Amino acid sequence: MMPATQFDREYLMRFIMKPRLFAIALGVIAFTSAAQADVGQFPYKEKPFKLLIKNGLGQHGFSSINSLYRIHLNPFVLQKIEMDLAAAGLNETPSDSAIQRSVQYVAEKILEQHNIQIESITSWVSPAIYARMDQSAAEKIILMNEVSGIHEEEFNKNSAVFSQASGDIYDGNEIVSWAKLATNTNDTITTSNKYYLIDQSAYDQPNEINFETHNASSPSDRNYHVIHVAGLIGGMRNNSLVRGINPGQPIKLFGMAGTLPLEKLDEALRNADLNDDFAVGSLSINIPPDVTNTHAWNKSVGWALRAASNRLFMALSSGNFYGGVPATPDSPNACNHAYNYQGSSRTNDGIMVVGGLDRNGARWAGGDWELEPAYGNENYTFQIKGSTIGPCIEAWAPAHQITSTSSRGGTRVSSGTSYAAPIVAAIASRYGNSQTRPIERETYIRNSLQSTGYTEWGIPLKKIVYTSPAAHYIPKRLPIISATSPTNPTNVHTVYDGRFYDINNYWNAGAPWGEITVDLGSIKTVTSVRLTMRSHLTPDNGALRPVNFAVWGGSSANAVNTNLAYYNEPDHSDLGPVYIEFPSTSTRYVKIEGASHDSWLAFAEIEVYGY
């Protein structure tokens, strides 16, 4: 551990007392009271310092070229800032603020002391500041106690690409896509559960799509993708155009100006957390060949997806990079283009990568010509490659010639795994309500998969088919009535309050090891636990950061000594859930012991599942 340090008390005083130019720019309130800060011991920064410099420069070289850097903030230091601000009599972060106050404090401190250009801030999915600066400024900022690491962004905004594309029947004047028929959703069922869509920005179609929140834009050929996806999810049942999987489902759209989803994931999670909403979401963006896959579990977007899975069951497209266009090389493995955990899929992580099928249930092989009027060319077309394959894909859904709404009005036909992912998410949203956890919906989807009779790389292709929720016996989250810890009794109540992302709202052992026990109130049948961790570690590290756990049960608070599981989490992340399954056991108390190799042990939330 590093020696005890203190925050810059003088700066904290000025932060609270002076006019707030940066706060005004961000639309948040000014603070008007003073606070004292006294930081105890905090974990070291990662070694070596994660100051990732590119352009062939060494760590101690200097460059006048400004690059975009991701500045990761230490959640343990941020929690102490929150405590000191609260001790000064300040209220919590206002509900209309997009930035938690401790993150705002550090952002303004960096802005004032280093005079750098801050481009954006995330404080929910992961506390980080994005800023443009030269290497010399980065080497100064890495020394700040509030900073865990600094990483130069690995690809520019034009590197990621949408998984884009270029049997229906009629019911009156309304088209029912073959995708609804193939997934057993051509019924009268819909849902009021929210759908969180991370995609392009869009203009409103009030008679066809129920956009509950979105950032509107003008009608454009360039937002065909989001309108097609939204119509597939929730096109109205109104005897017009096309009927979605869940007609009229409320869609919360978080539209990107470019193709970097981090900021919009952060915005979506803030919205879900403040509304105490557990829902589904989809992201149909993939990383092209020969570019670092930032959607991998240990990269920036992958970390954000892991954090998102606390509240949202996330369905992700597998990518269109395999077959159908002989003139371009194939890149068949979805693990190179979509989310993966150490090169494969992972059960009960709240995240599913979805591959694309044709009408016969085989892999959609590509080769379709897509019409995309754009750039002043009314007849602009391109040929699209087929669905990727591999061990990262957990479910398959229709992707070939999907009819949906058009950004120009009317309907259009398009192909791509972009459409397979939202089909799975929409069906998942039919299960449960606004308090149904992501892994409950994931289990429902797994139980609803059916064999197509086809295989790729020796792996059976299993397609999603809607099944009645009443036919499933799925473990539910069990209420926790109290918690205790001999390691640190402070903030134990926060592990069962349903708040995942609040900087000040988690239990911290104050050491790399510790234990905490939760009380279910009465004896229940318990099957698993899900632990949302806090950590000062950052993505892009290149090394695994394991945590060892032991889970115990008991019917008496004085005898929680029946071992339920020993488990090693290979690589944990800040706000990344850890799922531990064990044989069904009758118990009232569940004790969790943990030992981290690289960070303090801390939990934002503990969930216990069973019956």
Coordinates of C-alpha atoms in Angstrom, one line a residue:
M1 CA 0.0 0.0 0.0
M2 CA 1.1 3.5 -0.7
P3 CA 1.8 6.0 2.2
A4 CA -1.1 8.0 3.5
T5 CA -1.7 11.1 1.3
Q6 CA -4.1 14.0 1.4
F7 CA -6.1 15.7 -1.3
D8 CA -5.1 19.3 -2.2
R9 CA -7.3 20.9 0.6
E10 CA -6.7 24.4 -0.9
Y11 CA -8.0 23.2 -4.3
L12 CA -11.0 21.5 -2.8
M13 CA -11.8 24.7 -0.9
R14 CA -11.6 26.7 -4.2
F15 CA -13.6 24.0 -6.0
I16 CA -16.5 24.6 -3.6
M17 CA -16.2 28.3 -3.1
K18 CA -15.3 29.8 -6.5
P19 CA -17.6 30.4 -9.6
R20 CA -17.9 27.3 -11.6
L21 CA -17.1 27.9 -15.3
F22 CA -16.7 24.2 -16.1
A23 CA -19.8 23.3 -14.1
I24 CA -21.8 25.9 -16.0
A25 CA -20.6 24.4 -19.3
L26 CA -21.8 21.0 -18.2
G27 CA -25.1 22.3 -16.9
V28 CA -24.6 21.3 -13.3
I29 CA -25.1 23.3 -10.1
A30 CA -22.4 25.2 -8.3
F31 CA -21.2 24.1 -4.9
T32 CA -21.2 26.7 -2.1
S33 CA -19.8 25.0 1.0
A34 CA -16.3 24.1 2.1
A35 CA -14.9 20.6 2.9
Q36 CA -11.8 19.1 4.3
A37 CA -10.4 15.9 2.7
D38 CA -8.1 13.4 4.3
V39 CA -7.4 10.4 2.2
G40 CA -6.2 7.2 3.9
Q41 CA -4.3 4.5 2.1
F42 CA -5.3 3.7 -1.4
P43 CA -4.0 1.0 -3.8
Y44 CA -1.0 1.8 -6.0
K45 CA -1.6 2.7 -9.6
E46 CA -1.1 -0.2 -11.9
K47 CA 2.5 -1.0 -12.5
P48 CA 4.0 0.0 -14.7
F49 CA 2.0 3.3 -15.0
K50 CA -0.6 2.8 -17.7
L51 CA 0.5 5.8 -19.8
L52 CA 0.0 4.2 -23.2
I53 CA 1.9 6.3 -25.8
K54 CA 1.7 5.6 -29.5
N55 CA 3.2 7.1 -32.6
G56 CA 6.5 5.3 -31.8
L57 CA 7.2 7.5 -28.7
G58 CA 8.8 6.0 -25.6
Q59 CA 7.2 6.6 -22.2
H60 CA 9.7 9.4 -21.4
G61 CA 9.6 11.0 -24.8
F62 CA 7.8 14.2 -25.6
S63 CA 5.5 15.2 -28.3
S64 CA 3.6 18.4 -29.1
I65 CA 0.9 16.4 -31.0
N66 CA -2.4 16.3 -29.1
S67 CA -4.0 12.9 -29.0
L68 CA -7.3 11.8 -27.4
Y69 CA -6.6 10.1 -24.0
R70 CA -8.9 8.2 -21.7
I71 CA -8.1 9.2 -18.1
H72 CA -9.3 6.5 -15.7
L73 CA -10.2 7.7 -12.2
N74 CA -9.7 5.7 -9.0
P75 CA -13.2 4.8 -7.5
F76 CA -11.7 4.5 -4.0
V77 CA -10.4 8.1 -4.1
L78 CA -13.7 9.3 -5.7
Q79 CA -15.6 7.7 -2.8
K80 CA -13.5 9.7 -0.3
I81 CA -14.1 12.9 -2.2
E82 CA -17.9 12.1 -2.1
M83 CA -17.7 11.6 1.7
D84 CA -15.8 14.8 2.2
L85 CA -18.2 16.8 0.1
A86 CA -21.1 15.3 2.0
A87 CA -19.4 16.1 5.3
A88 CA -19.3 19.7 4.2
G89 CA -23.1 19.7 4.0
L90 CA -23.4 19.3 0.2
N91 CA -26.4 17.5 -1.3
E92 CA -26.0 14.5 -3.5
T93 CA -25.5 14.8 -7.2
P94 CA -28.7 16.4 -8.6
S95 CA -30.9 14.1 -10.6
D96 CA -30.6 16.2 -13.7
S97 CA -26.8 16.0 -13.7
A98 CA -25.2 13.7 -16.1
I99 CA -21.9 13.7 -14.1
Q100 CA -21.4 12.5 -10.5
R101 CA -19.9 15.3 -8.4
S102 CA -16.6 13.6 -7.5
V103 CA -15.9 13.0 -11.2
Q104 CA -16.9 16.6 -11.9
Y105 CA -14.5 17.7 -9.2
V106 CA -11.5 15.9 -10.7
A107 CA -12.4 17.0 -14.3
E108 CA -12.4 20.7 -13.2
K109 CA -9.2 20.2 -11.3
I110 CA -7.5 18.8 -14.4
L111 CA -9.0 21.5 -16.6
E112 CA -7.8 24.3 -14.3
Q113 CA -4.4 22.9 -13.4
H114 CA -3.4 21.6 -16.8
N115 CA -5.5 23.7 -19.2
I116 CA -6.4 20.7 -21.5
Q117 CA -9.3 20.2 -23.8
I118 CA -11.9 17.9 -22.1
E119 CA -14.1 16.3 -24.8
S120 CA -16.4 14.1 -22.7
I121 CA -16.9 12.5 -19.3
T122 CA -18.3 9.1 -18.2
S123 CA -19.2 8.6 -14.6
W124 CA -21.7 5.8 -14.6
V125 CA -20.5 3.0 -16.9
S126 CA -16.9 3.8 -15.7
P127 CA -15.4 6.9 -14.1
A128 CA -13.2 8.4 -16.9
I129 CA -12.4 11.7 -18.6
Y130 CA -11.7 12.0 -22.3
A131 CA -9.3 14.8 -23.1
R132 CA -7.0 16.0 -25.8
M133 CA -3.4 16.7 -24.8
D134 CA 0.2 16.1 -25.6
Q135 CA 2.4 13.5 -24.0
S136 CA 4.0 15.9 -21.5
A137 CA 0.6 16.8 -20.1
A138 CA -0.4 13.1 -19.9
E139 CA 2.8 12.4 -17.9
K140 CA 1.9 15.0 -15.4
I141 CA -1.7 13.9 -15.0
I142 CA -0.8 10.3 -14.4
L143 CA 0.9 11.4 -11.1
M144 CA -2.4 12.7 -9.7
N145 CA -3.7 10.6 -6.8
E146 CA -7.2 10.6 -8.3
V147 CA -6.0 8.9 -11.6
S148 CA -5.6 5.2 -12.0
G149 CA -4.3 5.2 -15.5
I150 CA -4.2 7.0 -18.8
H151 CA -4.6 5.3 -22.2
E152 CA -4.4 6.7 -25.7
E153 CA -7.5 5.8 -27.6
E154 CA -6.8 2.8 -29.8
F155 CA -8.8 3.7 -32.8
N156 CA -10.4 6.8 -34.2
K157 CA -14.1 7.4 -34.6
N158 CA -14.1 6.2 -38.2
S159 CA -12.6 2.7 -37.5
A160 CA -15.8 1.0 -36.1
V161 CA -18.5 0.1 -38.6
F162 CA -22.2 -0.6 -38.2
S163 CA -23.2 -4.2 -38.9
Q164 CA -25.2 -2.7 -41.7
A165 CA -26.9 -4.0 -44.8
S166 CA -28.0 -2.9 -47.7
G167 CA -41.5 -15.3 -46.8
D168 CA -43.2 -12.0 -45.6
I169 CA -46.9 -12.1 -45.3
Y170 CA -49.6 -9.3 -45.2
D171 CA -52.1 -8.8 -42.4
G172 CA -54.4 -6.3 -44.0
N173 CA -52.2 -3.5 -45.1
E174 CA -49.4 -4.4 -42.7
I175 CA -46.3 -6.5 -43.5
V176 CA -45.4 -9.2 -41.1
S177 CA -41.8 -10.1 -41.6
W178 CA -40.7 -13.7 -42.0
A179 CA -38.5 -13.0 -38.9
K180 CA -41.7 -12.8 -36.8
L181 CA -43.0 -16.0 -38.2
A182 CA -39.6 -17.8 -37.7
T183 CA -39.4 -16.7 -34.0
N184 CA -43.0 -17.5 -33.0
T185 CA -43.7 -13.8 -32.3
N186 CA -46.6 -13.4 -34.8
D187 CA -49.0 -13.0 -32.0
T188 CA -50.9 -10.4 -30.1
I189 CA -48.3 -10.0 -27.4
T190 CA -46.3 -6.9 -26.7
T191 CA -44.7 -5.4 -23.6
S192 CA -44.4 -2.1 -21.8
N193 CA -40.9 -3.0 -20.6
K194 CA -38.3 -0.4 -21.9
Y195 CA -35.9 -1.1 -24.7
Y196 CA -32.5 0.7 -24.5
L197 CA -31.2 1.1 -28.1
I198 CA -27.6 2.2 -28.7
D199 CA -27.4 3.2 -32.3
Q200 CA -27.4 6.1 -34.7
S201 CA -29.4 9.2 -33.9
A202 CA -32.8 9.3 -35.5
Y203 CA -35.8 11.5 -36.4
D204 CA -39.2 10.7 -35.0
Q205 CA -41.8 8.5 -36.7
P206 CA -44.7 9.1 -34.3
N207 CA -47.2 6.9 -36.2
E208 CA -44.9 3.9 -36.4
I209 CA -42.2 3.9 -33.7
N210 CA -42.7 4.6 -30.0
F211 CA -39.5 6.5 -29.2
E212 CA -39.8 7.4 -25.5
T213 CA -36.5 9.3 -25.4
H214 CA -34.2 10.0 -28.3
N215 CA -32.0 12.7 -29.7
A216 CA -33.9 13.8 -32.9
S217 CA -32.3 14.6 -36.2
S218 CA -33.6 15.5 -39.6
P219 CA -34.8 12.7 -42.0
S220 CA -31.7 11.4 -43.7
D221 CA -30.6 8.5 -45.7
R222 CA -27.7 8.2 -43.3
N223 CA -29.9 7.1 -40.3
Y224 CA -31.5 4.2 -42.2
H225 CA -29.9 1.8 -39.8
V226 CA -31.5 3.0 -36.6
I227 CA -35.0 3.4 -38.2
H228 CA -34.8 -0.1 -39.6
V229 CA -33.7 -1.6 -36.2
A230 CA -36.4 0.4 -34.3
G231 CA -39.1 -0.7 -36.6
L232 CA -38.1 -4.3 -36.3
I233 CA -38.2 -4.0 -32.5
G234 CA -41.5 -2.1 -32.1
G235 CA -43.2 -1.2 -35.3
M236 CA -46.8 -0.4 -34.4
R237 CA -49.7 -2.8 -35.0
N238 CA -51.7 -0.2 -37.0
N239 CA -52.5 -1.7 -40.4
S240 CA -49.7 0.2 -41.9
L241 CA -46.1 -0.4 -42.9
V242 CA -44.5 -3.2 -40.9
R243 CA -45.2 -4.9 -37.5
G244 CA -42.4 -5.2 -35.0
I245 CA -41.5 -8.0 -32.6
N246 CA -43.2 -6.1 -29.8
P247 CA -45.6 -3.6 -31.5
G248 CA -45.5 -0.2 -29.8
Q249 CA -42.8 -1.2 -27.3
P250 CA -41.3 2.0 -25.7
I251 CA -37.8 2.5 -27.1
K252 CA -35.2 4.7 -25.3
L253 CA -32.8 5.6 -28.1
F254 CA -29.3 6.8 -27.2
G255 CA -28.0 8.0 -30.6
M256 CA -24.4 8.3 -31.5
A257 CA -23.0 11.0 -33.7
G258 CA -20.0 8.8 -34.6
T259 CA -19.5 5.1 -33.9
L260 CA -18.0 5.2 -30.4
P261 CA -20.6 3.8 -28.0
L262 CA -19.0 4.5 -24.6
E263 CA -20.6 7.8 -24.0
K264 CA -24.0 6.6 -25.0
L265 CA -23.7 3.5 -22.9
D266 CA -22.9 5.8 -20.0
E267 CA -25.9 7.9 -20.7
A268 CA -28.2 4.8 -21.0
L269 CA -27.0 3.4 -17.7
R270 CA -27.5 6.7 -15.9
N271 CA -31.0 6.8 -17.2
A272 CA -31.7 3.2 -16.1
D273 CA -30.1 3.7 -12.7
L274 CA -32.0 6.9 -11.9
N275 CA -35.2 5.3 -13.0
D276 CA -34.4 2.0 -11.2
D277 CA -35.1 0.2 -14.5
F278 CA -33.8 -3.3 -15.4
A279 CA -34.4 -3.8 -19.0
V280 CA -32.8 -5.0 -22.3
G281 CA -30.5 -3.3 -24.8
S282 CA -28.8 -3.9 -28.0
L283 CA -25.7 -2.6 -29.8
S284 CA -25.2 -3.5 -33.5
I285 CA -21.7 -2.2 -34.0
N286 CA -18.7 -4.3 -34.8
I287 CA -15.0 -3.8 -35.1
P288 CA -13.6 -4.5 -38.6
P289 CA -10.7 -6.8 -39.5
D290 CA -7.2 -5.7 -38.7
V291 CA -8.3 -3.3 -35.9
T292 CA -7.9 -3.9 -32.2
N293 CA -11.2 -5.3 -30.9
T294 CA -12.2 -2.8 -28.3
H295 CA -15.3 -4.9 -27.6
A296 CA -13.2 -7.6 -26.0
W297 CA -13.7 -8.2 -22.2
N298 CA -10.5 -6.4 -21.3
K299 CA -10.8 -3.4 -23.6
S300 CA -12.7 -0.1 -23.1
V301 CA -16.1 -1.0 -24.7
G302 CA -15.9 -4.5 -23.3
W303 CA -15.5 -3.1 -19.8
A304 CA -18.5 -0.8 -20.4
L305 CA -20.6 -3.7 -21.6
R306 CA -19.8 -5.7 -18.5
A307 CA -20.8 -2.7 -16.4
A308 CA -24.0 -2.3 -18.4
S309 CA -25.0 -5.9 -17.7
N310 CA -25.8 -5.0 -14.1
R311 CA -29.0 -3.4 -15.4
L312 CA -29.4 -4.3 -19.0
F313 CA -29.4 -7.7 -20.8
M314 CA -27.3 -6.8 -23.8
A315 CA -27.7 -8.4 -27.2
L316 CA -24.8 -7.7 -29.6
S317 CA -24.4 -8.3 -33.3
S318 CA -21.7 -10.8 -34.3
G319 CA -20.6 -8.9 -37.4
N320 CA -20.8 -9.3 -41.2
F321 CA -17.3 -10.3 -42.2
Y322 CA -17.6 -13.9 -43.6
G323 CA -18.4 -14.9 -47.1
G324 CA -20.6 -13.6 -49.9
V325 CA -18.1 -11.1 -51.4
P326 CA -15.2 -13.0 -53.0
A327 CA -13.3 -9.9 -53.8
T328 CA -12.7 -9.2 -50.1
P329 CA -10.9 -11.4 -47.5
D330 CA -12.9 -13.2 -44.9
S331 CA -12.6 -12.8 -41.2
P332 CA -15.0 -15.5 -39.9
N333 CA -14.3 -15.5 -36.1
A334 CA -16.9 -13.3 -34.3
C335 CA -14.5 -13.1 -31.3
N336 CA -12.3 -10.7 -33.4
H337 CA -15.2 -8.3 -34.0
A338 CA -17.7 -8.6 -31.1
Y339 CA -17.7 -9.0 -27.3
N340 CA -15.9 -12.0 -25.9
Y341 CA -14.5 -13.2 -22.6
Q342 CA -11.0 -14.6 -23.1
G343 CA -11.8 -15.6 -26.6
S344 CA -15.2 -17.3 -26.0
S345 CA -18.7 -16.7 -24.6
R346 CA -19.6 -16.7 -21.0
T347 CA -22.8 -18.1 -19.3
N348 CA -24.7 -15.8 -17.0
D349 CA -22.9 -12.6 -17.7
G350 CA -26.0 -10.7 -19.1
I351 CA -24.4 -10.4 -22.5
M352 CA -25.1 -12.4 -25.7
V353 CA -23.5 -12.1 -29.1
V354 CA -26.0 -13.1 -31.8
G355 CA -25.3 -14.5 -35.2
G356 CA -27.4 -14.3 -38.3
L357 CA -29.6 -16.9 -40.0
D358 CA -31.2 -17.3 -43.4
R359 CA -34.8 -18.5 -43.9
N360 CA -33.7 -22.2 -43.8
G361 CA -32.0 -21.9 -40.4
A362 CA -28.5 -22.0 -41.9
R363 CA -25.9 -19.3 -41.4
W364 CA -26.7 -16.2 -43.5
A365 CA -23.8 -16.4 -46.0
G366 CA -24.0 -12.8 -47.3
G367 CA -23.7 -11.6 -50.9
D368 CA -26.8 -9.4 -50.7
W369 CA -26.7 -6.1 -52.6
E370 CA -27.8 -3.2 -50.4
L371 CA -29.4 0.0 -51.6
E372 CA -28.3 3.0 -49.6
P373 CA -29.1 6.3 -51.4
A374 CA -26.4 8.6 -50.1
Y375 CA -23.7 11.1 -51.0
G376 CA -25.9 12.5 -53.7
N377 CA -26.2 9.2 -55.5
E378 CA -29.8 7.9 -55.5
N379 CA -28.6 4.4 -56.7
Y380 CA -25.7 3.9 -54.4
T381 CA -25.3 0.1 -53.6
F382 CA -22.8 -2.1 -52.0
Q383 CA -22.5 -5.8 -51.4
I384 CA -22.4 -7.1 -47.8
K385 CA -20.6 -10.1 -46.4
G386 CA -22.3 -12.8 -44.3
S387 CA -22.5 -13.5 -40.6
T388 CA -19.4 -14.4 -38.6
I389 CA -19.3 -17.7 -36.6
G390 CA -17.4 -19.1 -33.6
P391 CA -17.5 -19.8 -29.9
C392 CA -18.4 -16.2 -29.0
I393 CA -21.9 -16.5 -30.5
E394 CA -24.5 -17.8 -28.1
A395 CA -27.7 -17.4 -30.0
W396 CA -28.8 -17.1 -33.6
A397 CA -31.7 -15.1 -35.2
P398 CA -33.0 -14.1 -38.6
A399 CA -30.7 -11.7 -40.5
H400 CA -31.4 -12.2 -44.2
Q401 CA -33.8 -9.8 -46.1
I402 CA -35.5 -8.3 -43.1
T403 CA -38.3 -6.0 -43.9
S404 CA -38.7 -2.9 -41.6
T405 CA -39.3 0.8 -41.6
S406 CA -37.4 3.1 -43.8
S407 CA -35.8 6.5 -42.9
R408 CA -37.4 7.9 -46.1
G409 CA -40.9 6.7 -45.2
G410 CA -42.4 3.4 -46.2
T411 CA -40.5 0.1 -45.8
R412 CA -37.2 -1.3 -46.9
V413 CA -35.5 -4.7 -47.0
S414 CA -32.0 -5.2 -45.6
S415 CA -29.7 -7.9 -44.3
G416 CA -27.2 -8.1 -41.5
T417 CA -26.5 -9.3 -38.0
S418 CA -27.6 -5.8 -36.9
Y419 CA -31.1 -7.2 -37.1
A420 CA -30.4 -10.5 -35.4
A421 CA -29.3 -8.9 -32.1
P422 CA -32.4 -6.7 -31.5
I423 CA -34.7 -9.7 -32.3
V424 CA -33.1 -11.6 -29.3
A425 CA -33.3 -8.5 -27.1
A426 CA -36.9 -7.8 -28.0
I427 CA -37.9 -11.4 -27.2
A428 CA -36.0 -11.2 -23.9
S429 CA -38.0 -8.1 -22.9
R430 CA -41.2 -10.2 -23.1
Y431 CA -39.9 -12.0 -19.9
G432 CA -40.5 -10.3 -16.6
N433 CA -40.9 -6.7 -15.6
S434 CA -38.8 -3.6 -14.8
Q435 CA -37.2 -5.4 -11.9
T436 CA -36.2 -8.6 -13.7
R437 CA -32.4 -9.0 -13.7
P438 CA -30.3 -9.4 -16.8
I439 CA -29.2 -12.9 -16.0
E440 CA -32.8 -14.0 -15.5
R441 CA -33.6 -12.8 -19.0
E442 CA -30.4 -14.5 -20.3
T443 CA -31.5 -17.8 -18.8
Y444 CA -34.9 -17.4 -20.4
I445 CA -33.3 -16.9 -23.8
R446 CA -31.0 -19.9 -23.3
N447 CA -34.0 -22.0 -22.4
S448 CA -35.8 -20.8 -25.5
L449 CA -33.1 -21.7 -28.0
Q450 CA -33.8 -24.5 -30.5
S451 CA -31.5 -26.4 -32.8
T452 CA -31.6 -25.5 -36.5
G453 CA -29.9 -28.7 -37.5
Y454 CA -26.9 -26.8 -38.8
T455 CA -23.4 -26.4 -37.4
E456 CA -20.4 -24.1 -38.0
W457 CA -16.9 -25.0 -36.8
G458 CA -18.6 -28.0 -35.2
I459 CA -20.8 -25.7 -33.0
P460 CA -24.6 -26.3 -33.4
L461 CA -26.5 -23.2 -34.5
K462 CA -29.4 -22.6 -32.0
K463 CA -32.1 -20.1 -33.0
I464 CA -34.2 -18.0 -30.7
V465 CA -38.0 -18.9 -30.6
Y466 CA -40.4 -17.2 -28.3
T467 CA -41.7 -19.5 -25.6
S468 CA -44.2 -18.7 -22.8
P469 CA -42.5 -17.4 -19.7
A470 CA -44.9 -19.5 -17.6
A471 CA -43.2 -22.6 -19.0
H472 CA -39.9 -21.7 -17.4
Y473 CA -38.7 -22.3 -13.8
I474 CA -35.9 -19.7 -13.5
P475 CA -34.1 -18.7 -10.3
K476 CA -35.1 -15.3 -9.2
R477 CA -33.2 -12.6 -7.3
L478 CA -33.9 -13.1 -3.6
P479 CA -34.5 -10.1 -1.3
I480 CA -31.7 -9.3 1.2
I481 CA -32.8 -7.8 4.5
S482 CA -29.5 -7.0 6.1
A483 CA -25.7 -7.4 5.8
T484 CA -22.8 -7.5 8.3
S485 CA -19.0 -7.5 7.9
P486 CA -16.3 -8.0 10.5
T487 CA -13.8 -6.5 7.9
N488 CA -15.5 -3.1 7.6
P489 CA -19.1 -2.5 8.9
T490 CA -19.4 0.8 7.1
N491 CA -21.7 1.0 4.1
V492 CA -22.7 -2.7 4.3
H493 CA -26.3 -1.7 3.5
T494 CA -25.2 -0.5 0.1
V495 CA -24.7 -4.0 -1.2
Y496 CA -28.4 -4.7 -1.5
D497 CA -29.9 -1.2 -2.3
G498 CA -30.0 -1.8 -6.1
R499 CA -27.7 1.1 -6.9
F500 CA -24.8 -0.1 -8.9
Y501 CA -23.0 3.0 -10.3
D502 CA -23.0 5.6 -7.5
I503 CA -19.4 6.5 -6.7
N504 CA -20.2 6.9 -3.0
N505 CA -22.5 3.9 -2.7
Y506 CA -20.5 0.7 -2.2
W507 CA -18.9 -1.4 0.4
N508 CA -15.1 -1.3 0.6
A509 CA -13.1 -3.7 2.6
G510 CA -10.3 -1.2 2.8
A511 CA -7.9 -4.1 2.0
P512 CA -7.3 -6.6 -0.7
W513 CA -9.3 -9.2 1.3
G514 CA -12.4 -9.3 3.4
E515 CA -15.7 -10.9 4.1
I516 CA -19.4 -9.9 4.2
T517 CA -22.5 -11.8 5.1
V518 CA -26.0 -11.2 3.9
D519 CA -29.3 -12.2 5.5
L520 CA -32.2 -13.5 3.4
G521 CA -34.6 -13.2 6.3
S522 CA -35.7 -16.9 6.2
I523 CA -34.4 -20.1 4.8
K524 CA -34.4 -20.1 1.0
T525 CA -33.2 -22.4 -1.7
V526 CA -30.1 -20.7 -3.1
T527 CA -28.4 -21.5 -6.4
S528 CA -26.0 -18.6 -7.1
V529 CA -24.6 -15.2 -6.3
R530 CA -23.7 -12.3 -8.5
L531 CA -21.2 -9.8 -7.2
T532 CA -20.7 -6.3 -8.7
M533 CA -17.1 -5.3 -7.9
R534 CA -15.4 -1.9 -7.6
S535 CA -11.8 -1.7 -8.6
H536 CA -9.2 1.0 -9.3
L537 CA -7.8 -1.1 -12.2
T538 CA -8.2 0.0 -15.8
P539 CA -8.8 -1.8 -19.1
D540 CA -6.1 -2.4 -21.8
N541 CA -3.7 -3.6 -19.1
G542 CA -2.7 -6.8 -20.9
A543 CA -2.5 -8.9 -17.7
L544 CA -5.1 -10.9 -15.9
R545 CA -6.3 -9.6 -12.5
P546 CA -7.8 -12.6 -10.6
V547 CA -9.9 -12.6 -7.5
N548 CA -10.4 -15.7 -5.3
F549 CA -13.8 -16.3 -3.6
A550 CA -15.3 -18.7 -1.1
V551 CA -19.0 -18.7 -0.5
W552 CA -20.6 -20.1 2.6
G553 CA -24.1 -20.8 3.9
G554 CA -25.8 -21.4 7.2
S555 CA -29.2 -21.2 9.0
S556 CA -27.7 -19.3 11.9
A557 CA -25.8 -16.0 11.9
N558 CA -23.3 -17.7 14.3
A559 CA -22.7 -20.7 12.1
V560 CA -22.3 -19.7 8.4
N561 CA -19.8 -22.5 7.8
T562 CA -21.3 -24.8 5.1
N563 CA -19.1 -24.3 2.0
L564 CA -21.2 -23.6 -1.2
A565 CA -18.4 -22.8 -3.6
Y566 CA -14.8 -21.9 -4.1
Y567 CA -14.4 -19.8 -7.2
N568 CA -11.5 -18.0 -9.0
E569 CA -12.5 -15.0 -11.2
P570 CA -9.8 -14.9 -13.9
D571 CA -10.0 -11.2 -14.6
H572 CA -12.2 -8.8 -12.8
S573 CA -13.1 -5.2 -13.8
D574 CA -14.6 -2.1 -12.2
L575 CA -18.4 -2.6 -12.0
G576 CA -18.0 -5.9 -13.8
P577 CA -20.3 -8.6 -12.2
V578 CA -18.9 -11.9 -11.0
Y579 CA -21.3 -14.9 -11.2
I580 CA -20.8 -17.8 -8.9
E581 CA -23.0 -20.9 -9.3
F582 CA -23.3 -23.8 -6.9
P583 CA -25.6 -26.8 -6.2
S584 CA -29.0 -25.8 -4.8
T585 CA -28.7 -25.3 -1.0
S586 CA -31.2 -24.4 1.7
T587 CA -29.8 -21.5 3.7
R588 CA -30.7 -18.2 5.3
Y589 CA -27.2 -16.6 5.5
V590 CA -24.7 -16.3 2.7
K591 CA -21.2 -15.3 3.5
I592 CA -18.7 -14.2 0.8
E593 CA -15.0 -14.2 1.4
G594 CA -12.8 -12.6 -1.3
A595 CA -9.1 -11.9 -1.9
S596 CA -8.0 -9.6 -4.7
H597 CA -4.5 -9.8 -6.1
D598 CA -4.4 -6.3 -7.5
S599 CA -7.0 -4.0 -5.9
W600 CA -8.9 -3.5 -2.7
L601 CA -11.9 -5.8 -2.3
A602 CA -15.1 -3.8 -2.8
F603 CA -18.7 -4.6 -3.8
A604 CA -21.3 -2.2 -5.3
E605 CA -24.0 -4.8 -5.1
I606 CA -24.5 -8.4 -4.0
E607 CA -27.4 -10.4 -5.6
V608 CA -28.5 -13.9 -4.4
Y609 CA -30.5 -16.1 -6.7
G610 CA -32.8 -19.0 -5.9
Y611 CA -36.3 -19.9 -5.1

